[in-house]
Amino acid sequence: MDWQLIADSFWPLLRGGLTGTIPLALASFAIGLVLALVIALLRLSPNRVLSWVGRAYVSVIRGTPLLVQLFVIFYGMPSLGIRLEPWPSAIIAFSMNVGGYAAEIVRAAILSVPKGQWEAGWTVGMSPARSLRRIILPQAARVSVPPLSNTFISLVKDTSLASLILVTEMFRKAEEIATFSSEFMTIYMEAALIYWLFCTVLAAGQDALEKRLDRYVAH
């Protein structure tokens, strides 16, 4: 075990995580959540065509590997005359993937809110859209925090796939250091440790958020 190499490579790897991995995950997750809400509402729509569109999207995203989705956008789109840089390609692919998985979480959370809450909104003269925004979504958000947090933690790890399309994030930096030093096991194990540290911190944040939200839930 080359401890000097581990010490020298720790900051470059951590910096790659802080400036590449985490921002990539945050941007993709934020966009993916907006997309998830849209897809969830499509699936809940009484309009069969809209519901089918939402169902088809979820089926395609969940039925194909994330790596394939990433390659289709980065390597496949140029054949249609659309060329994207590595970062936008990664964000689009990860956002679409999050949207497909999180849509089912959001849909289930909305359905978990008692129908009486909708009726309460109608009673005070709220439109369906306003009832959704003011009454339903805040309650659904509390229910969806644990599974959405798990989705984000998984996304942080999945961003390592972006290294395959030359996105400079932590795993890409690990590949560069490992190739230069020829200490593949050492560097990859160090990268794995940093991923684990990131996920541990995020899991602790998830627990704190759940406890905070739990204060406002009647038992």
PDB file of N, CA and C in Angstrom, residues 112-169:
ATOM      1  N   SER A 112     -51.200   8.767  -1.949  1.00  0.00           N
ATOM      2  CA  SER A 112     -51.277   8.455  -0.519  1.00  0.00           C
ATOM      3  C   SER A 112     -52.036   9.519   0.272  1.00  0.00           C
ATOM      4  N   VAL A 113     -52.185  10.701  -0.321  1.00  0.00           N
ATOM      5  CA  VAL A 113     -52.930  11.768   0.362  1.00  0.00           C
ATOM      6  C   VAL A 113     -54.422  11.439   0.292  1.00  0.00           C
ATOM      7  N   PRO A 114     -55.119  11.429   1.417  1.00  0.00           N
ATOM      8  CA  PRO A 114     -56.548  11.077   1.420  1.00  0.00           C
ATOM      9  C   PRO A 114     -57.364  11.948   0.464  1.00  0.00           C
ATOM     10  N   LYS A 115     -58.338  11.345  -0.186  1.00  0.00           N
ATOM     11  CA  LYS A 115     -59.186  12.083  -1.127  1.00  0.00           C
ATOM     12  C   LYS A 115     -59.933  13.223  -0.440  1.00  0.00           C
ATOM     13  N   GLY A 116     -60.139  13.093   0.865  1.00  0.00           N
ATOM     14  CA  GLY A 116     -60.809  14.151   1.601  1.00  0.00           C
ATOM     15  C   GLY A 116     -60.072  15.476   1.547  1.00  0.00           C
ATOM     16  N   GLN A 117     -58.748  15.417   1.322  1.00  0.00           N
ATOM     17  CA  GLN A 117     -57.956  16.641   1.216  1.00  0.00           C
ATOM     18  C   GLN A 117     -58.301  17.400  -0.062  1.00  0.00           C
ATOM     19  N   TRP A 118     -58.544  16.644  -1.148  1.00  0.00           N
ATOM     20  CA  TRP A 118     -59.005  17.269  -2.390  1.00  0.00           C
ATOM     21  C   TRP A 118     -60.374  17.919  -2.166  1.00  0.00           C
ATOM     22  N   GLU A 119     -61.242  17.176  -1.496  1.00  0.00           N
ATOM     23  CA  GLU A 119     -62.592  17.681  -1.259  1.00  0.00           C
ATOM     24  C   GLU A 119     -62.575  18.934  -0.388  1.00  0.00           C
ATOM     25  N   ALA A 120     -61.638  18.981   0.549  1.00  0.00           N
ATOM     26  CA  ALA A 120     -61.526  20.166   1.404  1.00  0.00           C
ATOM     27  C   ALA A 120     -61.153  21.383   0.568  1.00  0.00           C
ATOM     28  N   GLY A 121     -60.270  21.184  -0.392  1.00  0.00           N
ATOM     29  CA  GLY A 121     -59.882  22.284  -1.274  1.00  0.00           C
ATOM     30  C   GLY A 121     -61.051  22.770  -2.108  1.00  0.00           C
ATOM     31  N   TRP A 122     -61.814  21.820  -2.632  1.00  0.00           N
ATOM     32  CA  TRP A 122     -62.968  22.201  -3.448  1.00  0.00           C
ATOM     33  C   TRP A 122     -64.013  22.942  -2.597  1.00  0.00           C
ATOM     34  N   THR A 123     -64.130  22.526  -1.343  1.00  0.00           N
ATOM     35  CA  THR A 123     -65.128  23.143  -0.457  1.00  0.00           C
ATOM     36  C   THR A 123     -64.854  24.631  -0.252  1.00  0.00           C
ATOM     37  N   VAL A 124     -63.585  24.998  -0.165  1.00  0.00           N
ATOM     38  CA  VAL A 124     -63.243  26.414   0.056  1.00  0.00           C
ATOM     39  C   VAL A 124     -63.038  27.157  -1.263  1.00  0.00           C
ATOM     40  N   GLY A 125     -63.407  26.514  -2.358  1.00  0.00           N
ATOM     41  CA  GLY A 125     -63.380  27.192  -3.650  1.00  0.00           C
ATOM     42  C   GLY A 125     -62.069  27.146  -4.401  1.00  0.00           C
ATOM     43  N   MET A 126     -61.169  26.250  -4.025  1.00  0.00           N
ATOM     44  CA  MET A 126     -59.898  26.136  -4.729  1.00  0.00           C
ATOM     45  C   MET A 126     -60.077  25.364  -6.028  1.00  0.00           C
ATOM     46  N   SER A 127     -59.329  25.759  -7.046  1.00  0.00           N
ATOM     47  CA  SER A 127     -59.304  25.006  -8.292  1.00  0.00           C
ATOM     48  C   SER A 127     -58.466  23.752  -8.071  1.00  0.00           C
ATOM     49  N   PRO A 128     -58.606  22.731  -8.945  1.00  0.00           N
ATOM     50  CA  PRO A 128     -57.778  21.528  -8.786  1.00  0.00           C
ATOM     51  C   PRO A 128     -56.284  21.837  -8.766  1.00  0.00           C
ATOM     52  N   ALA A 129     -55.849  22.769  -9.628  1.00  0.00           N
ATOM     53  CA  ALA A 129     -54.427  23.107  -9.679  1.00  0.00           C
ATOM     54  C   ALA A 129     -53.959  23.742  -8.375  1.00  0.00           C
ATOM     55  N   ARG A 130     -54.787  24.632  -7.829  1.00  0.00           N
ATOM     56  CA  ARG A 130     -54.413  25.282  -6.583  1.00  0.00           C
ATOM     57  C   ARG A 130     -54.465  24.305  -5.419  1.00  0.00           C
ATOM     58  N   SER A 131     -55.440  23.418  -5.417  1.00  0.00           N
ATOM     59  CA  SER A 131     -55.503  22.390  -4.371  1.00  0.00           C
ATOM     60  C   SER A 131     -54.266  21.511  -4.408  1.00  0.00           C
ATOM     61  N   LEU A 132     -53.856  21.190  -5.615  1.00  0.00           N
ATOM     62  CA  LEU A 132     -52.652  20.370  -5.771  1.00  0.00           C
ATOM     63  C   LEU A 132     -51.441  21.092  -5.204  1.00  0.00           C
ATOM     64  N   ARG A 133     -51.319  22.368  -5.552  1.00  0.00           N
ATOM     65  CA  ARG A 133     -50.143  23.138  -5.136  1.00  0.00           C
ATOM     66  C   ARG A 133     -50.136  23.458  -3.655  1.00  0.00           C
ATOM     67  N   ARG A 134     -51.294  23.807  -3.099  1.00  0.00           N
ATOM     68  CA  ARG A 134     -51.346  24.303  -1.729  1.00  0.00           C
ATOM     69  C   ARG A 134     -51.615  23.219  -0.691  1.00  0.00           C
ATOM     70  N   ILE A 135     -52.288  22.153  -1.090  1.00  0.00           N
ATOM     71  CA  ILE A 135     -52.701  21.138  -0.111  1.00  0.00           C
ATOM     72  C   ILE A 135     -52.032  19.781  -0.351  1.00  0.00           C
ATOM     73  N   ILE A 136     -52.130  19.292  -1.582  1.00  0.00           N
ATOM     74  CA  ILE A 136     -51.700  17.918  -1.866  1.00  0.00           C
ATOM     75  C   ILE A 136     -50.182  17.771  -1.904  1.00  0.00           C
ATOM     76  N   LEU A 137     -49.508  18.608  -2.687  1.00  0.00           N
ATOM     77  CA  LEU A 137     -48.065  18.448  -2.851  1.00  0.00           C
ATOM     78  C   LEU A 137     -47.277  18.617  -1.543  1.00  0.00           C
ATOM     79  N   PRO A 138     -47.619  19.585  -0.674  1.00  0.00           N
ATOM     80  CA  PRO A 138     -46.871  19.661   0.593  1.00  0.00           C
ATOM     81  C   PRO A 138     -46.957  18.380   1.420  1.00  0.00           C
ATOM     82  N   GLN A 139     -48.147  17.752   1.435  1.00  0.00           N
ATOM     83  CA  GLN A 139     -48.287  16.493   2.173  1.00  0.00           C
ATOM     84  C   GLN A 139     -47.564  15.354   1.468  1.00  0.00           C
ATOM     85  N   ALA A 140     -47.655  15.341   0.147  1.00  0.00           N
ATOM     86  CA  ALA A 140     -46.980  14.293  -0.622  1.00  0.00           C
ATOM     87  C   ALA A 140     -45.466  14.410  -0.491  1.00  0.00           C
ATOM     88  N   ALA A 141     -44.968  15.643  -0.355  1.00  0.00           N
ATOM     89  CA  ALA A 141     -43.525  15.858  -0.242  1.00  0.00           C
ATOM     90  C   ALA A 141     -42.964  15.168   0.995  1.00  0.00           C
ATOM     91  N   ARG A 142     -43.708  15.233   2.104  1.00  0.00           N
ATOM     92  CA  ARG A 142     -43.239  14.595   3.334  1.00  0.00           C
ATOM     93  C   ARG A 142     -43.141  13.079   3.168  1.00  0.00           C
ATOM     94  N   VAL A 143     -44.108  12.519   2.470  1.00  0.00           N
ATOM     95  CA  VAL A 143     -44.118  11.066   2.257  1.00  0.00           C
ATOM     96  C   VAL A 143     -42.977  10.642   1.336  1.00  0.00           C
ATOM     97  N   SER A 144     -42.654  11.497   0.381  1.00  0.00           N
ATOM     98  CA  SER A 144     -41.684  11.103  -0.645  1.00  0.00           C
ATOM     99  C   SER A 144     -40.235  11.369  -0.261  1.00  0.00           C
ATOM    100  N   VAL A 145     -40.001  12.040   0.864  1.00  0.00           N
ATOM    101  CA  VAL A 145     -38.622  12.382   1.246  1.00  0.00           C
ATOM    102  C   VAL A 145     -37.708  11.154   1.349  1.00  0.00           C
ATOM    103  N   PRO A 146     -38.084  10.087   2.081  1.00  0.00           N
ATOM    104  CA  PRO A 146     -37.159   8.943   2.184  1.00  0.00           C
ATOM    105  C   PRO A 146     -36.805   8.309   0.845  1.00  0.00           C
ATOM    106  N   PRO A 147     -37.798   7.929   0.007  1.00  0.00           N
ATOM    107  CA  PRO A 147     -37.417   7.308  -1.261  1.00  0.00           C
ATOM    108  C   PRO A 147     -36.686   8.258  -2.211  1.00  0.00           C
ATOM    109  N   LEU A 148     -37.041   9.537  -2.204  1.00  0.00           N
ATOM    110  CA  LEU A 148     -36.339  10.492  -3.072  1.00  0.00           C
ATOM    111  C   LEU A 148     -34.913  10.708  -2.589  1.00  0.00           C
ATOM    112  N   SER A 149     -34.714  10.691  -1.287  1.00  0.00           N
ATOM    113  CA  SER A 149     -33.356  10.812  -0.743  1.00  0.00           C
ATOM    114  C   SER A 149     -32.506   9.622  -1.164  1.00  0.00           C
ATOM    115  N   ASN A 150     -33.099   8.444  -1.136  1.00  0.00           N
ATOM    116  CA  ASN A 150     -32.376   7.249  -1.588  1.00  0.00           C
ATOM    117  C   ASN A 150     -32.042   7.349  -3.066  1.00  0.00           C
ATOM    118  N   THR A 151     -32.960   7.922  -3.842  1.00  0.00           N
ATOM    119  CA  THR A 151     -32.710   8.109  -5.271  1.00  0.00           C
ATOM    120  C   THR A 151     -31.526   9.041  -5.484  1.00  0.00           C
ATOM    121  N   PHE A 152     -31.452  10.110  -4.689  1.00  0.00           N
ATOM    122  CA  PHE A 152     -30.339  11.055  -4.827  1.00  0.00           C
ATOM    123  C   PHE A 152     -29.012  10.402  -4.451  1.00  0.00           C
ATOM    124  N   ILE A 153     -29.012   9.636  -3.377  1.00  0.00           N
ATOM    125  CA  ILE A 153     -27.778   8.958  -2.966  1.00  0.00           C
ATOM    126  C   ILE A 153     -27.315   7.988  -4.055  1.00  0.00           C
ATOM    127  N   SER A 154     -28.253   7.276  -4.665  1.00  0.00           N
ATOM    128  CA  SER A 154     -27.903   6.371  -5.762  1.00  0.00           C
ATOM    129  C   SER A 154     -27.365   7.152  -6.953  1.00  0.00           C
ATOM    130  N   LEU A 155     -27.936   8.330  -7.190  1.00  0.00           N
ATOM    131  CA  LEU A 155     -27.487   9.164  -8.304  1.00  0.00           C
ATOM    132  C   LEU A 155     -26.045   9.613  -8.107  1.00  0.00           C
ATOM    133  N   VAL A 156     -25.689   9.952  -6.880  1.00  0.00           N
ATOM    134  CA  VAL A 156     -24.311  10.365  -6.598  1.00  0.00           C
ATOM    135  C   VAL A 156     -23.338   9.275  -7.039  1.00  0.00           C
ATOM    136  N   LYS A 157     -23.689   8.034  -6.759  1.00  0.00           N
ATOM    137  CA  LYS A 157     -22.816   6.919  -7.178  1.00  0.00           C
ATOM    138  C   LYS A 157     -22.879   6.695  -8.686  1.00  0.00           C
ATOM    139  N   ASP A 158     -24.063   6.862  -9.264  1.00  0.00           N
ATOM    140  CA  ASP A 158     -24.223   6.641 -10.703  1.00  0.00           C
ATOM    141  C   ASP A 158     -23.469   7.652 -11.552  1.00  0.00           C
ATOM    142  N   THR A 159     -23.149   8.825 -10.974  1.00  0.00           N
ATOM    143  CA  THR A 159     -22.429   9.832 -11.755  1.00  0.00           C
ATOM    144  C   THR A 159     -21.055   9.340 -12.203  1.00  0.00           C
ATOM    145  N   SER A 160     -20.575   8.278 -11.586  1.00  0.00           N
ATOM    146  CA  SER A 160     -19.281   7.718 -12.006  1.00  0.00           C
ATOM    147  C   SER A 160     -19.326   7.270 -13.465  1.00  0.00           C
ATOM    148  N   LEU A 161     -20.529   6.944 -13.962  1.00  0.00           N
ATOM    149  CA  LEU A 161     -20.658   6.533 -15.362  1.00  0.00           C
ATOM    150  C   LEU A 161     -20.337   7.674 -16.314  1.00  0.00           C
ATOM    151  N   ALA A 162     -20.444   8.914 -15.828  1.00  0.00           N
ATOM    152  CA  ALA A 162     -20.158  10.067 -16.685  1.00  0.00           C
ATOM    153  C   ALA A 162     -18.698  10.100 -17.118  1.00  0.00           C
ATOM    154  N   SER A 163     -17.839   9.405 -16.387  1.00  0.00           N
ATOM    155  CA  SER A 163     -16.428   9.361 -16.773  1.00  0.00           C
ATOM    156  C   SER A 163     -16.249   8.705 -18.140  1.00  0.00           C
ATOM    157  N   LEU A 164     -17.209   7.861 -18.537  1.00  0.00           N
ATOM    158  CA  LEU A 164     -17.122   7.159 -19.825  1.00  0.00           C
ATOM    159  C   LEU A 164     -17.383   8.082 -21.001  1.00  0.00           C
ATOM    160  N   ILE A 165     -17.935   9.272 -20.740  1.00  0.00           N
ATOM    161  CA  ILE A 165     -18.099  10.250 -21.819  1.00  0.00           C
ATOM    162  C   ILE A 165     -17.240  11.484 -21.535  1.00  0.00           C
ATOM    163  N   LEU A 166     -16.177  11.270 -20.751  1.00  0.00           N
ATOM    164  CA  LEU A 166     -15.129  12.273 -20.536  1.00  0.00           C
ATOM    165  C   LEU A 166     -15.555  13.437 -19.655  1.00  0.00           C
ATOM    166  N   VAL A 167     -16.557  13.251 -18.803  1.00  0.00           N
ATOM    167  CA  VAL A 167     -16.911  14.275 -17.827  1.00  0.00           C
ATOM    168  C   VAL A 167     -15.896  14.216 -16.684  1.00  0.00           C
ATOM    169  N   THR A 168     -15.336  15.368 -16.351  1.00  0.00           N
ATOM    170  CA  THR A 168     -14.312  15.409 -15.308  1.00  0.00           C
ATOM    171  C   THR A 168     -14.969  15.447 -13.934  1.00  0.00           C
ATOM    172  N   GLU A 169     -15.255  14.291 -13.398  1.00  0.00           N
ATOM    173  CA  GLU A 169     -15.755  14.177 -12.032  1.00  0.00           C
ATOM    174  C   GLU A 169     -14.803  13.276 -11.256  1.00  0.00           C
TER     175      GLU A 169
END
